[in-house]
XYZ file of N, CA and C in Angstrom:
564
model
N 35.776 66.643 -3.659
C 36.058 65.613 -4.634
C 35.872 64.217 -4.043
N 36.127 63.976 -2.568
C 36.123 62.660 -2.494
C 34.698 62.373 -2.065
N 33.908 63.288 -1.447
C 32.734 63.216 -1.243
C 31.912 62.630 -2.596
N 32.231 63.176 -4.167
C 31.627 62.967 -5.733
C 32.195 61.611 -5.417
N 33.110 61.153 -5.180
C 33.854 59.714 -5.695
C 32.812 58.876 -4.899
N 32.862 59.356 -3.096
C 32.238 57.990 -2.566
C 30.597 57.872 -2.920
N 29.784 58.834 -3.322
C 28.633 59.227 -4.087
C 28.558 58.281 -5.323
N 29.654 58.486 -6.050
C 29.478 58.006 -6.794
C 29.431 56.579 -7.214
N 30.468 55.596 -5.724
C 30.574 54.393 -5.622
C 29.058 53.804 -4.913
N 28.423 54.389 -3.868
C 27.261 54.538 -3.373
C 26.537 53.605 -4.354
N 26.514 54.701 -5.409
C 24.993 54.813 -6.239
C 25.374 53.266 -7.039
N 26.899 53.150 -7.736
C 26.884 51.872 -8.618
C 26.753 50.679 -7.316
N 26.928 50.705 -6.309
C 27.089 49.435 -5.570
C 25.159 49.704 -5.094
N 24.655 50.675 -5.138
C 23.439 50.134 -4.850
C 22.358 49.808 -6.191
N 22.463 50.876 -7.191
C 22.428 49.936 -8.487
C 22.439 48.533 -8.669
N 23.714 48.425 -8.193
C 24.095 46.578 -8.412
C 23.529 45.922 -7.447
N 22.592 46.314 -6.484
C 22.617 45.375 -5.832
C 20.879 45.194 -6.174
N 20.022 46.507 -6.522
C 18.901 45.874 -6.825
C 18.215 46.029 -8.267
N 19.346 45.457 -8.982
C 19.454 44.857 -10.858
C 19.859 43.320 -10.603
N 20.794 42.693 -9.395
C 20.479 41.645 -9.282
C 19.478 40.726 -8.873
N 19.640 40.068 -9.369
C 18.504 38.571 -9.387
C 18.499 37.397 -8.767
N 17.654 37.296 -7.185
C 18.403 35.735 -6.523
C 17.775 34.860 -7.319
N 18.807 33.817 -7.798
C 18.118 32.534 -8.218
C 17.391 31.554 -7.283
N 16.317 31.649 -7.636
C 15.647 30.625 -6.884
C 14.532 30.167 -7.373
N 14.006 28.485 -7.152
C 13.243 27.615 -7.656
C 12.055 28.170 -7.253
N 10.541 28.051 -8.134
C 9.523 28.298 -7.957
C 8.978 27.882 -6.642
N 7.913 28.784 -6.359
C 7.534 28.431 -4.236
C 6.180 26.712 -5.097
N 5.680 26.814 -5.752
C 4.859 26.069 -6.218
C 4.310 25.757 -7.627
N 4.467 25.085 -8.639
C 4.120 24.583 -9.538
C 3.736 23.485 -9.586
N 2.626 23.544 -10.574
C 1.323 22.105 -11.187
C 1.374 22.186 -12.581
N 1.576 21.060 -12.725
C 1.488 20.608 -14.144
C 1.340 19.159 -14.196
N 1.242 18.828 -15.631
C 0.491 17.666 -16.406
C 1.465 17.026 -17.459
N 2.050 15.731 -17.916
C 3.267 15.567 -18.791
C 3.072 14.199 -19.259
N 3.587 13.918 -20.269
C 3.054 12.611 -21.120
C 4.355 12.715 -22.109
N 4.755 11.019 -21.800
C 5.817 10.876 -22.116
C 5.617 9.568 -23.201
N 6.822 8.924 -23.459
C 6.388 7.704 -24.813
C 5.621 6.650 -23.865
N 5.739 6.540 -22.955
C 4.658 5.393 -22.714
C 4.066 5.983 -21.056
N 3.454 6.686 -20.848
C 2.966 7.275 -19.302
C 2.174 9.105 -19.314
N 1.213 9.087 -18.267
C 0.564 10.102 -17.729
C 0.703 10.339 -16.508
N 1.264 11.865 -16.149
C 1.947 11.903 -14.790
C 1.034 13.515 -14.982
N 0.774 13.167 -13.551
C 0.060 14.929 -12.642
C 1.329 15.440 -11.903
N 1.802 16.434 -11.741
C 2.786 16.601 -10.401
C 2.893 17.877 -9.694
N 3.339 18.046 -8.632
C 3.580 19.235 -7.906
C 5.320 19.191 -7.731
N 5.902 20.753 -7.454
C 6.934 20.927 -7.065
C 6.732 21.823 -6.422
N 7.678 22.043 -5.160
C 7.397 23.018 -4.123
C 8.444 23.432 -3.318
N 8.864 24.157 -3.065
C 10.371 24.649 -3.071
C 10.466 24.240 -1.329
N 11.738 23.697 -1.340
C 12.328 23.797 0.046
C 13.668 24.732 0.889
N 14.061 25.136 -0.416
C 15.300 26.424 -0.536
C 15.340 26.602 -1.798
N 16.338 27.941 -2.002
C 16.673 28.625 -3.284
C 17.007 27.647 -4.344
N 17.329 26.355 -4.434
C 17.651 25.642 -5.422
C 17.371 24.294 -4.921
N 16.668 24.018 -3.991
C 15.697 22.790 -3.915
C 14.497 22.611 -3.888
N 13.593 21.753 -4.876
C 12.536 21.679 -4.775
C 11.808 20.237 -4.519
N 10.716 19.763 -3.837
C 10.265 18.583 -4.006
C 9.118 18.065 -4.702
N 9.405 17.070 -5.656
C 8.483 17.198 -6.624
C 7.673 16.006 -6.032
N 6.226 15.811 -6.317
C 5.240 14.859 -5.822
C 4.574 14.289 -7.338
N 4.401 13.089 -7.384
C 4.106 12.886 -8.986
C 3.020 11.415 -8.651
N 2.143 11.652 -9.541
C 1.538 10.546 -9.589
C 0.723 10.423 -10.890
N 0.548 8.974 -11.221
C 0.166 9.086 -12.932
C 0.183 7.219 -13.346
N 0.295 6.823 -14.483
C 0.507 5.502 -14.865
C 1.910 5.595 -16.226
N 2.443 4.727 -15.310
C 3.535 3.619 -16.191
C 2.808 2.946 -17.202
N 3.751 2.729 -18.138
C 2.868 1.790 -19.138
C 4.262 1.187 -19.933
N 3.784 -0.417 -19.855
C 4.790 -0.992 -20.859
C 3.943 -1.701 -21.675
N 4.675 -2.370 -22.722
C 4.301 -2.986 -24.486
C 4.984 -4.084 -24.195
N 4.303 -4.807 -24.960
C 5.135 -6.296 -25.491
C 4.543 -6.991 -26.524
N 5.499 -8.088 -27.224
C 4.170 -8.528 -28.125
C 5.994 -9.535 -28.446
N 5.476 -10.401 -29.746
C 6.087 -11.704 -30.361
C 5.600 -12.772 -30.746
N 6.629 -13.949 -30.574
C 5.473 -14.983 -31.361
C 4.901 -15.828 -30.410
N 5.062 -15.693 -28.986
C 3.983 -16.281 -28.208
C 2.935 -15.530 -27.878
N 2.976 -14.169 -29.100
C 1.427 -13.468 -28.621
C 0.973 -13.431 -29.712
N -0.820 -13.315 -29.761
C -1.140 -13.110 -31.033
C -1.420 -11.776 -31.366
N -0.975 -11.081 -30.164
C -1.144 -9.535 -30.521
C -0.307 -8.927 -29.546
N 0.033 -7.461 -30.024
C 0.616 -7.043 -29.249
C 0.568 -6.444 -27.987
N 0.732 -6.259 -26.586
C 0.067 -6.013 -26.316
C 0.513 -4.480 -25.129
N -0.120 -3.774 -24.109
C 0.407 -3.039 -23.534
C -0.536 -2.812 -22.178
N 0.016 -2.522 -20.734
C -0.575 -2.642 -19.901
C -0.112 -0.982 -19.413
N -0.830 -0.543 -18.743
C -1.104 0.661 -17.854
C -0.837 0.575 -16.227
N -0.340 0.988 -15.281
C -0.763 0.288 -14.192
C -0.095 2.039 -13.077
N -0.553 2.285 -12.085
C -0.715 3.664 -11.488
C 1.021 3.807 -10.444
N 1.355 4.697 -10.327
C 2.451 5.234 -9.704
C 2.548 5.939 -9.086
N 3.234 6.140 -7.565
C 3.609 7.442 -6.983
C 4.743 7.392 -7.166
N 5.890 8.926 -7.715
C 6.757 9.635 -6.959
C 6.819 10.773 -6.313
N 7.882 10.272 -5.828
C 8.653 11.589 -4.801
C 9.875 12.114 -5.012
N 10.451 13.114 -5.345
C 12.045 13.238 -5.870
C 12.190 14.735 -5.446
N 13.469 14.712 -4.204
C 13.852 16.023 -3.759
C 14.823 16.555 -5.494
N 14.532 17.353 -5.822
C 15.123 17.593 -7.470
C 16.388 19.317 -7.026
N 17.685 19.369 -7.175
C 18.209 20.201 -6.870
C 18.769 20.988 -7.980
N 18.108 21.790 -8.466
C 17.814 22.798 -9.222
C 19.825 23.395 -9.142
N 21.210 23.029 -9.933
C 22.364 23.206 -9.720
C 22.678 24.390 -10.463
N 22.210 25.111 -11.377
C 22.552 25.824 -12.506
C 21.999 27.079 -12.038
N 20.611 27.413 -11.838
C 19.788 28.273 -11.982
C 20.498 29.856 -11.917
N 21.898 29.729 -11.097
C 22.409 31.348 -11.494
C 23.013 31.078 -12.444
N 23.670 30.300 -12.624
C 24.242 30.384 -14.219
C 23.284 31.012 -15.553
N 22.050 30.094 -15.388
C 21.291 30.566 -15.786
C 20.699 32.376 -16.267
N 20.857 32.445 -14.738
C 20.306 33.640 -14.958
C 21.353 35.023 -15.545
N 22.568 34.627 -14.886
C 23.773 35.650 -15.696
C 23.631 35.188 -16.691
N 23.730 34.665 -17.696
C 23.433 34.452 -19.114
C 21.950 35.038 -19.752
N 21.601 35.344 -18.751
C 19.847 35.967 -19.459
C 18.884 34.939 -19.546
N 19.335 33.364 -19.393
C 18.072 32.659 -19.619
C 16.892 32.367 -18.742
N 16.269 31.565 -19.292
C 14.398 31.361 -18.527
C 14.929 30.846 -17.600
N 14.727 31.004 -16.021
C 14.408 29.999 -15.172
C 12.845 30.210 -14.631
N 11.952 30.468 -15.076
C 10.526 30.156 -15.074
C 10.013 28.523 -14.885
N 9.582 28.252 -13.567
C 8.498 27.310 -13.381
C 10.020 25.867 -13.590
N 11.195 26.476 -12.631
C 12.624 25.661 -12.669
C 13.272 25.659 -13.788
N 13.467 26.523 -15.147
C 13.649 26.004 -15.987
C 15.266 25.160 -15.923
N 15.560 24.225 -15.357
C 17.243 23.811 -15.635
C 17.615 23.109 -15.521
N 19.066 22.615 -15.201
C 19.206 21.222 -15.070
C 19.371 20.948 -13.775
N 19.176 19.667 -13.470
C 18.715 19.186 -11.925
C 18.942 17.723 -11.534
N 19.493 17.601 -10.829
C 19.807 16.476 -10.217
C 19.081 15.570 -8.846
N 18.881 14.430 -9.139
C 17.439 13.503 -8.253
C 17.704 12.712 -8.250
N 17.393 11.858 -7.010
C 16.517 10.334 -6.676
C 15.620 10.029 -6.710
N 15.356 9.627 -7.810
C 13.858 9.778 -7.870
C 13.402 8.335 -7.346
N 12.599 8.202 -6.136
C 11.706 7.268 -5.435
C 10.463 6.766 -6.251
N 10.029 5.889 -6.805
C 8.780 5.402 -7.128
C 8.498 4.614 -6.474
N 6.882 4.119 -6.584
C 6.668 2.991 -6.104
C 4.738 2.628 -7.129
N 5.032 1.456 -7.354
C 4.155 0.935 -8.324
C 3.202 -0.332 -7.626
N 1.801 0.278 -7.027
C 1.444 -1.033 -6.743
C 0.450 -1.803 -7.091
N 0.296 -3.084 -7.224
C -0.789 -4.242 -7.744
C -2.098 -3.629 -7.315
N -2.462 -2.648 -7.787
C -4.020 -2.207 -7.533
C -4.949 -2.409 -8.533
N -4.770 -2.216 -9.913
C -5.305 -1.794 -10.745
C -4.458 -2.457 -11.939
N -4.742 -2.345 -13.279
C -4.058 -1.979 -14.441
C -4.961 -1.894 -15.573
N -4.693 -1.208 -17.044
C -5.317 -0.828 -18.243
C -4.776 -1.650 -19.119
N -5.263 -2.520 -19.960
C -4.358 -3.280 -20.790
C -5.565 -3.985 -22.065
N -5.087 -4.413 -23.084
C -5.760 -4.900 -23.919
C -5.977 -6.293 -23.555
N -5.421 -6.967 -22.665
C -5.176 -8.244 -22.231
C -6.068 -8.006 -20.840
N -6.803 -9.214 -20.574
C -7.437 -9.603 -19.397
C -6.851 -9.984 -18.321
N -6.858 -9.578 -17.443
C -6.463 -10.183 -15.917
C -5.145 -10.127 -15.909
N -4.692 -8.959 -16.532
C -2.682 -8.778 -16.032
C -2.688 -7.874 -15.180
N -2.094 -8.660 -14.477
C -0.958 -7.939 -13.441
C 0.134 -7.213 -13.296
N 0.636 -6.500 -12.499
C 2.231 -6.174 -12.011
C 2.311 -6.750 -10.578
N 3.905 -6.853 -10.521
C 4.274 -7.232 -9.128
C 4.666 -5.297 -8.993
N 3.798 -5.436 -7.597
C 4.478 -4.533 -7.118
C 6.016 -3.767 -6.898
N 6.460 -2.793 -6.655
C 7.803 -2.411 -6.939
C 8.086 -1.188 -6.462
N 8.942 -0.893 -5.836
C 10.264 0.013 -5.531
C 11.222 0.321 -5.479
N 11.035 1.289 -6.236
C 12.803 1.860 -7.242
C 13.260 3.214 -6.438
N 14.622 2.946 -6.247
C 15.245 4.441 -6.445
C 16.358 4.640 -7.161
N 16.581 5.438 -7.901
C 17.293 5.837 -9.248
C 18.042 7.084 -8.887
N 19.204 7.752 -9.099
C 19.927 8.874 -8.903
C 19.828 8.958 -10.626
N 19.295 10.490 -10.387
C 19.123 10.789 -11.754
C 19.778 12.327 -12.098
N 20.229 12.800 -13.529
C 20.563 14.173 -13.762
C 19.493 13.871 -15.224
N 19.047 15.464 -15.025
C 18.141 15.592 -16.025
C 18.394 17.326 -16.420
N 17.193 17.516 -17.251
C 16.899 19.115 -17.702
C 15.761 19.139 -17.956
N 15.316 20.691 -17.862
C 13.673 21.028 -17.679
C 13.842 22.218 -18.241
N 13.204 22.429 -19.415
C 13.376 23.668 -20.342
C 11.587 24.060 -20.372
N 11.257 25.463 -20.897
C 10.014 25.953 -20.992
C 10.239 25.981 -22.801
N 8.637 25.868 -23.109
C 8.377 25.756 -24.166
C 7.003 26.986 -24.533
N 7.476 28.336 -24.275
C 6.503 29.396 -24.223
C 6.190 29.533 -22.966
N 5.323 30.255 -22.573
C 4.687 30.113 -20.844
C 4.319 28.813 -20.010
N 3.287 28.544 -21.019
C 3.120 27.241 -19.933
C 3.442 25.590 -20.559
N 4.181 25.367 -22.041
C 4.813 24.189 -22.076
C 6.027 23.888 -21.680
N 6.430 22.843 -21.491
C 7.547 22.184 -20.879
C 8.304 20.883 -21.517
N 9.661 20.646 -21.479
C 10.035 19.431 -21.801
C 10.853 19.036 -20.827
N 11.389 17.909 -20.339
C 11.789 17.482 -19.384
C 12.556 15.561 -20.328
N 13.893 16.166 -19.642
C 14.546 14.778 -20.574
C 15.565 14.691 -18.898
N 15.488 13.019 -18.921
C 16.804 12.390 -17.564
C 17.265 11.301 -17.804
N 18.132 10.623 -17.347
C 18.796 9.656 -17.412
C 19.498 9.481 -15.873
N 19.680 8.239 -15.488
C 19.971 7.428 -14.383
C 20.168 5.746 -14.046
N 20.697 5.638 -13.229
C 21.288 4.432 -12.604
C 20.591 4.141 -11.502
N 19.808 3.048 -10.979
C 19.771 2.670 -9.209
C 19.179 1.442 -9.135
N 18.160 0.900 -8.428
C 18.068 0.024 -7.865
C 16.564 -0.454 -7.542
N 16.047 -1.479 -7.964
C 14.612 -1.611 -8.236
C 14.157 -3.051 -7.630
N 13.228 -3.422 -6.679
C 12.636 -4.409 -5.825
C 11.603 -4.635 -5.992
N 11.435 -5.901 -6.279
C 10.097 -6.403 -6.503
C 9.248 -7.067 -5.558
N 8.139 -6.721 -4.925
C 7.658 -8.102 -4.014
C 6.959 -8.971 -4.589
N 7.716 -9.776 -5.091
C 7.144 -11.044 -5.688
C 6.598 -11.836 -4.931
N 6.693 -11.808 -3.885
C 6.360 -13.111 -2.284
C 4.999 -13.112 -2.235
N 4.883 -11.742 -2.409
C 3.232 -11.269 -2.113
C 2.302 -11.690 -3.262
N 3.004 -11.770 -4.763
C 2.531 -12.172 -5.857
C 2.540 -13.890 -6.135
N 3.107 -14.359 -4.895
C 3.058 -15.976 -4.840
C 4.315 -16.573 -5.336
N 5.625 -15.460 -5.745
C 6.818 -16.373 -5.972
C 7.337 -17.198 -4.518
N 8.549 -17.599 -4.836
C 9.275 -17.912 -3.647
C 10.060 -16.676 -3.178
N 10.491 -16.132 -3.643
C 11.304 -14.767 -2.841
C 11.108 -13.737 -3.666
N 11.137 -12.393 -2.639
C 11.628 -11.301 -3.364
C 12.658 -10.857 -4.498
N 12.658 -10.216 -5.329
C 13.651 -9.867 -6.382
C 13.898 -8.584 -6.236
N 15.559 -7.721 -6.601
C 16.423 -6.822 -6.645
C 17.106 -6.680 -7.776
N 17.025 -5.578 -8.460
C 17.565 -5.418 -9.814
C 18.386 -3.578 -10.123
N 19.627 -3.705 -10.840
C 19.773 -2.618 -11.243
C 18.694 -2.183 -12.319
N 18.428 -0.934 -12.122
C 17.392 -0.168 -13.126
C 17.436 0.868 -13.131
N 17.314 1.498 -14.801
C 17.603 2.790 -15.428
C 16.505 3.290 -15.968
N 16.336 4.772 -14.944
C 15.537 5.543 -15.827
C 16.098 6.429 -16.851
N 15.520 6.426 -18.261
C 15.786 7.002 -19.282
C 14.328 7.757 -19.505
N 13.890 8.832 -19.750
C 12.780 9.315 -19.540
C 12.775 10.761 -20.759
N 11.876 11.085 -21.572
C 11.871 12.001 -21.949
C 10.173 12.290 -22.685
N 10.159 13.759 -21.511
C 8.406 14.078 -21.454
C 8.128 15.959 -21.779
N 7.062 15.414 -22.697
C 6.405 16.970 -22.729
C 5.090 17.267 -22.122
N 4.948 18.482 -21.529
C 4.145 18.823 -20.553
C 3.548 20.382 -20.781
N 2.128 20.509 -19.947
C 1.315 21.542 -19.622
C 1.970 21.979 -18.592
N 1.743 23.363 -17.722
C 2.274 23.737 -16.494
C 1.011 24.718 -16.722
N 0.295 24.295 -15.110
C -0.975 25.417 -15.267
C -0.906 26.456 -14.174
């Protein structure tokens, strides 16, 4: 009899052990995402079970317009980030049965940019940006939309520098700045 019992504990503890599921962030994903005003390429690439680092590059784009313009207008101008993104949920996730495919969850970041005077797209001639570097502590979510769509919504607080010196002001500028961000995306 006790031989059936420990047999029988055997079999459910090894059962259980390979029906479970380690949570962990994708080893590599690429995708493509376009948001209300921007085009971003990016990679994520896992550094542990629930960290990944995402690499992003693409164009910012802001609007403006009023009555010192006679039109409205909007400029384009190119971006890198970098944001270690820590994937906090993903077993939760998964005891509940849901997607974590290609990260699906919520995640917490600093997200690093940096924006520089190289280039820009604009309806207007000869505009500029001052160059800039931000870092932002951000919490967001990253849901799948079938296999390979995606949505991705964040919000954050941090801290944004301008080199104006280089653009011919008198000094550099420092500003609080919030990313509010919400993008839909390809994942190929």
């Amino acid at each position: 009899m006790k031989n059936s019992y420990l047999l029988l504990i055997f079999t459910l503890l090894i059962s259980k052990l390979s029906l479970s599921q380690v949570a962990s962030v994708e080893k590599s994903t690429y995708g493509i995402q376009t948001g209300t005003l921007g085009l971003w390429i990016h990679n994520e690439s896992r550094l542990s079970n629930k960290i990944a680092l995402r690499g992003e590059i693409g164009f910012d784009g802001s609007i403006w317009g009023g009555n010192f313009y006679p039109k409205t207008g909007y400029v384009f101008a190119p971006v890198f980030r970098i944001e270690p993104r820590w994937y906090y949920n993903l077993d939760k996730r998964i005891t509940k049965g849901k997607n974590t495919n290609a990260n699906s969850a919520n995640f917490v970041t600093i997200q690093t940019s940096y924006r520089p005077n190289w280039f820009t797209v604009s309806n207007y001639e000869n505009v500029e940006i001052v160059s800039q570097i931000s870092a932002i502590p951000t919490w967001g979510i990253k849901r799948n939309l079938g296999k390979h769509f995606n949505y991705e919504t964040g919000i954050g607080i941090g801290y944004i520098h301008y080199f104006a010196k280089n653009a011919g002001f008198l000094k550099d500028e420092g500003y609080a700045a919030v990313n509010l961000h919400l993008r839909i995306g390809y994942r190929f």
